[in-house]
CSV table of C-alpha atoms in Angstrom, one decimal:
chain,number,residue,atom,x,y,z
A,1,MET,CA,27.7,-75.4,80.8
A,2,THR,CA,31.1,-75.3,82.3
A,3,PHE,CA,29.6,-76.1,85.8
A,4,ILE,CA,28.0,-79.2,84.5
A,5,LYS,CA,31.2,-80.3,82.7
A,6,ASN,CA,32.9,-79.9,85.8
A,7,ILE,CA,30.4,-81.7,88.0
A,8,LYS,CA,30.7,-84.7,85.8
A,9,GLN,CA,34.4,-84.8,86.3
A,10,LYS,CA,34.0,-85.3,89.8
A,11,PRO,CA,33.1,-88.5,91.6
A,12,PHE,CA,30.2,-86.8,93.4
A,13,PHE,CA,28.1,-86.9,90.2
A,14,ASP,CA,28.7,-90.5,89.9
A,15,LEU,CA,27.7,-91.1,93.5
A,16,ILE,CA,24.6,-89.1,93.1
A,17,LEU,CA,23.7,-91.2,89.9
A,18,VAL,CA,24.3,-94.3,91.6
A,19,ILE,CA,22.1,-93.3,94.6
A,20,LEU,CA,19.3,-92.0,92.3
A,21,ILE,CA,19.3,-95.4,90.4
A,22,ILE,CA,19.0,-97.5,93.5
A,23,VAL,CA,16.4,-95.3,94.9
A,24,PHE,CA,14.2,-95.2,91.9
A,25,ASP,CA,14.7,-98.8,91.3
A,26,GLN,CA,13.7,-99.6,94.8
A,27,ILE,CA,10.4,-97.2,94.9
A,28,THR,CA,9.2,-98.5,91.7
A,29,LYS,CA,9.3,-102.0,93.0
A,30,TYR,CA,8.0,-101.4,96.3
A,31,LEU,CA,5.2,-99.1,95.0
A,32,LEU,CA,4.1,-101.8,92.4
A,33,MET,CA,4.3,-104.6,95.0
A,34,LYS,CA,2.1,-102.8,97.1
A,35,ASP,CA,-0.3,-101.8,94.3
A,36,VAL,CA,-0.2,-104.8,92.0
A,37,GLY,CA,1.2,-107.7,94.0
A,38,LEU,CA,3.7,-110.3,93.3
A,39,ASN,CA,2.6,-112.7,90.3
A,40,ASN,CA,-0.1,-110.2,89.2
A,41,THR,CA,-0.3,-108.1,86.3
A,42,LYS,CA,-1.8,-104.4,85.8
A,43,ALA,CA,-2.1,-102.8,82.3
A,44,PHE,CA,-0.1,-99.6,81.9
A,45,LEU,CA,-0.1,-98.8,78.3
A,46,PRO,CA,-2.4,-101.6,76.8
A,47,GLY,CA,-0.9,-103.6,74.1
A,48,ILE,CA,2.3,-102.1,74.7
A,49,VAL,CA,3.4,-102.3,78.3
A,50,GLU,CA,2.1,-104.1,81.5
A,51,PHE,CA,3.4,-104.5,84.7
A,52,THR,CA,3.7,-108.1,85.6
A,53,LEU,CA,5.5,-108.6,89.1
A,54,VAL,CA,7.6,-111.9,89.3
A,55,THR,CA,10.7,-113.0,91.2
A,56,ASN,CA,13.8,-114.0,89.5
A,57,THR,CA,16.4,-116.0,91.5
A,58,GLY,CA,18.4,-116.7,88.5
A,59,GLY,CA,20.3,-114.5,86.0
A,60,ALA,CA,19.1,-112.9,82.7
A,61,PHE,CA,16.1,-114.7,81.5
A,62,SER,CA,15.9,-116.5,84.7
A,63,LEU,CA,19.0,-118.7,83.8
A,64,PHE,CA,20.4,-120.8,86.3
A,65,LYS,CA,17.7,-120.2,88.8
A,66,GLU,CA,18.7,-123.2,90.8
A,67,PHE,CA,21.9,-121.4,92.0
A,68,PRO,CA,20.7,-118.2,93.7
A,69,TRP,CA,23.8,-118.0,95.8
A,70,PHE,CA,26.0,-117.7,92.7
A,71,PHE,CA,24.2,-114.5,91.6
A,72,LYS,CA,24.6,-113.0,95.2
A,73,LEU,CA,28.4,-113.7,94.8
A,74,ILE,CA,28.8,-112.2,91.2
A,75,GLY,CA,26.8,-109.2,92.4
A,76,ILE,CA,29.0,-108.7,95.4
A,77,ILE,CA,32.3,-109.1,92.9
A,78,ASN,CA,30.6,-106.9,90.5
A,79,ILE,CA,30.0,-104.1,93.2
A,80,LEU,CA,33.4,-104.1,94.2
A,81,ILE,CA,35.0,-104.1,90.6
A,82,PHE,CA,32.5,-101.3,89.5
A,83,SER,CA,32.9,-99.2,92.6
A,84,TYR,CA,36.6,-99.3,92.0
A,85,LEU,CA,36.2,-98.4,88.4
A,86,THR,CA,34.0,-95.5,89.1
A,87,PHE,CA,35.4,-94.1,92.1
A,88,CYS,CA,39.1,-94.7,92.4
A,89,PRO,CA,41.1,-91.6,91.2
A,90,THR,CA,44.1,-93.4,89.8
A,91,VAL,CA,41.6,-95.2,87.4
A,92,LYS,CA,41.7,-93.1,84.2
A,93,PHE,CA,38.7,-93.6,81.9
A,94,LYS,CA,36.7,-90.8,80.1
A,95,ASN,CA,33.8,-89.2,81.9
A,96,LEU,CA,31.3,-91.1,79.6
A,97,MET,CA,33.0,-94.5,80.5
A,98,LYS,CA,33.0,-93.5,84.3
A,99,THR,CA,29.2,-92.7,84.0
A,100,GLY,CA,28.8,-96.2,82.2
A,101,PHE,CA,30.4,-97.9,85.3
A,102,ALA,CA,28.2,-95.9,87.6
A,103,CYS,CA,25.1,-96.9,85.8
A,104,ILE,CA,26.0,-100.6,86.2
A,105,LEU,CA,27.0,-100.3,89.8
A,106,GLY,CA,23.6,-98.8,90.6
A,107,GLY,CA,21.6,-101.2,88.7
A,108,THR,CA,23.7,-104.2,90.3
A,109,MET,CA,23.1,-102.8,93.8
A,110,GLY,CA,19.5,-102.5,93.1
A,111,ASN,CA,19.3,-105.9,92.1
A,112,LEU,CA,21.6,-107.2,94.8
A,113,ILE,CA,19.3,-105.6,97.3
A,114,ASP,CA,16.3,-107.6,96.1
A,115,ARG,CA,18.4,-110.9,96.1
A,116,PHE,CA,19.4,-110.2,99.7
A,117,PHE,CA,16.0,-109.0,101.1
A,118,ARG,CA,13.3,-110.4,98.8
A,119,GLY,CA,14.6,-113.7,97.9
A,120,GLY,CA,15.2,-112.9,94.1
A,121,VAL,CA,15.2,-110.0,91.8
A,122,ILE,CA,11.8,-108.3,91.3
A,123,ASP,CA,11.0,-107.7,87.6
A,124,PHE,CA,7.9,-106.0,86.5
A,125,ILE,CA,8.5,-104.2,83.0
A,126,ASN,CA,6.7,-106.6,80.4
A,127,LEU,CA,6.6,-105.4,76.9
A,128,GLN,CA,3.5,-106.9,75.3
A,129,PHE,CA,4.3,-105.8,71.7
A,130,MET,CA,7.3,-108.2,71.7
A,131,ASN,CA,8.4,-111.6,73.3
A,132,PHE,CA,10.9,-110.5,75.7
A,133,ALA,CA,12.0,-111.1,79.1
A,134,ILE,CA,10.4,-109.2,82.1
A,135,PHE,CA,12.7,-106.7,83.5
A,136,ASN,CA,13.1,-103.8,85.9
A,137,VAL,CA,14.7,-100.3,86.3
A,138,ALA,CA,18.0,-101.8,87.6
A,139,ASP,CA,18.4,-103.9,84.5
A,140,ILE,CA,17.6,-100.8,82.2
A,141,SER,CA,20.4,-98.9,84.2
A,142,ILE,CA,22.8,-101.9,83.6
A,143,ASP,CA,21.9,-101.9,79.8
A,144,ILE,CA,22.5,-98.1,79.6
A,145,GLY,CA,25.9,-98.4,81.4
A,146,VAL,CA,26.9,-101.2,78.9
A,147,GLY,CA,25.8,-99.0,76.1
A,148,LEU,CA,27.8,-96.2,77.3
A,149,LEU,CA,30.8,-98.2,77.8
A,150,PHE,CA,30.8,-99.2,74.1
A,151,ILE,CA,30.2,-95.7,73.0
A,152,GLY,CA,33.0,-94.6,75.3
A,153,TRP,CA,35.2,-97.4,74.0
A,154,PHE,CA,34.6,-96.5,70.1
A,155,LEU,CA,35.2,-92.8,71.0
A,156,ARG,CA,38.4,-93.4,72.9
A,157,ASP,CA,41.8,-91.8,72.0
A,158,LYS,CA,43.6,-94.3,70.0
A,159,LYS,CA,47.5,-94.1,70.6
């Protein structure tokens, strides 16, 4: 247990986490583009989840899709900020918050790769049981990261 605690205190853990998020995000998109194809749908868990591959040039919920350059710029700025917050040794945050920053960084990098090399973010997870936007692994990672930041903020030492 001490070994795992010590690993989590090192930037190495966060770097591995960022890399795993990017790799998993890009592999899922690649495999589904190859198997399903863009603008097509494949049932995964009928009535619950289907894979619907779409390209999103905008932000969340396809907002402002007429400004794709803006989201590339915001992505680059976010990568710089979250790289600093995750890996700079002088920035003091609890491990939980550093892990949250790493999740946001990995998700942002996964989506930014799509923006530069695929013309937009590839989204594919479609929850059929509710009316919600189609999303991807990188989006989930960003959401988990934000959740970890909130938890870390609530658990912080109040001085």
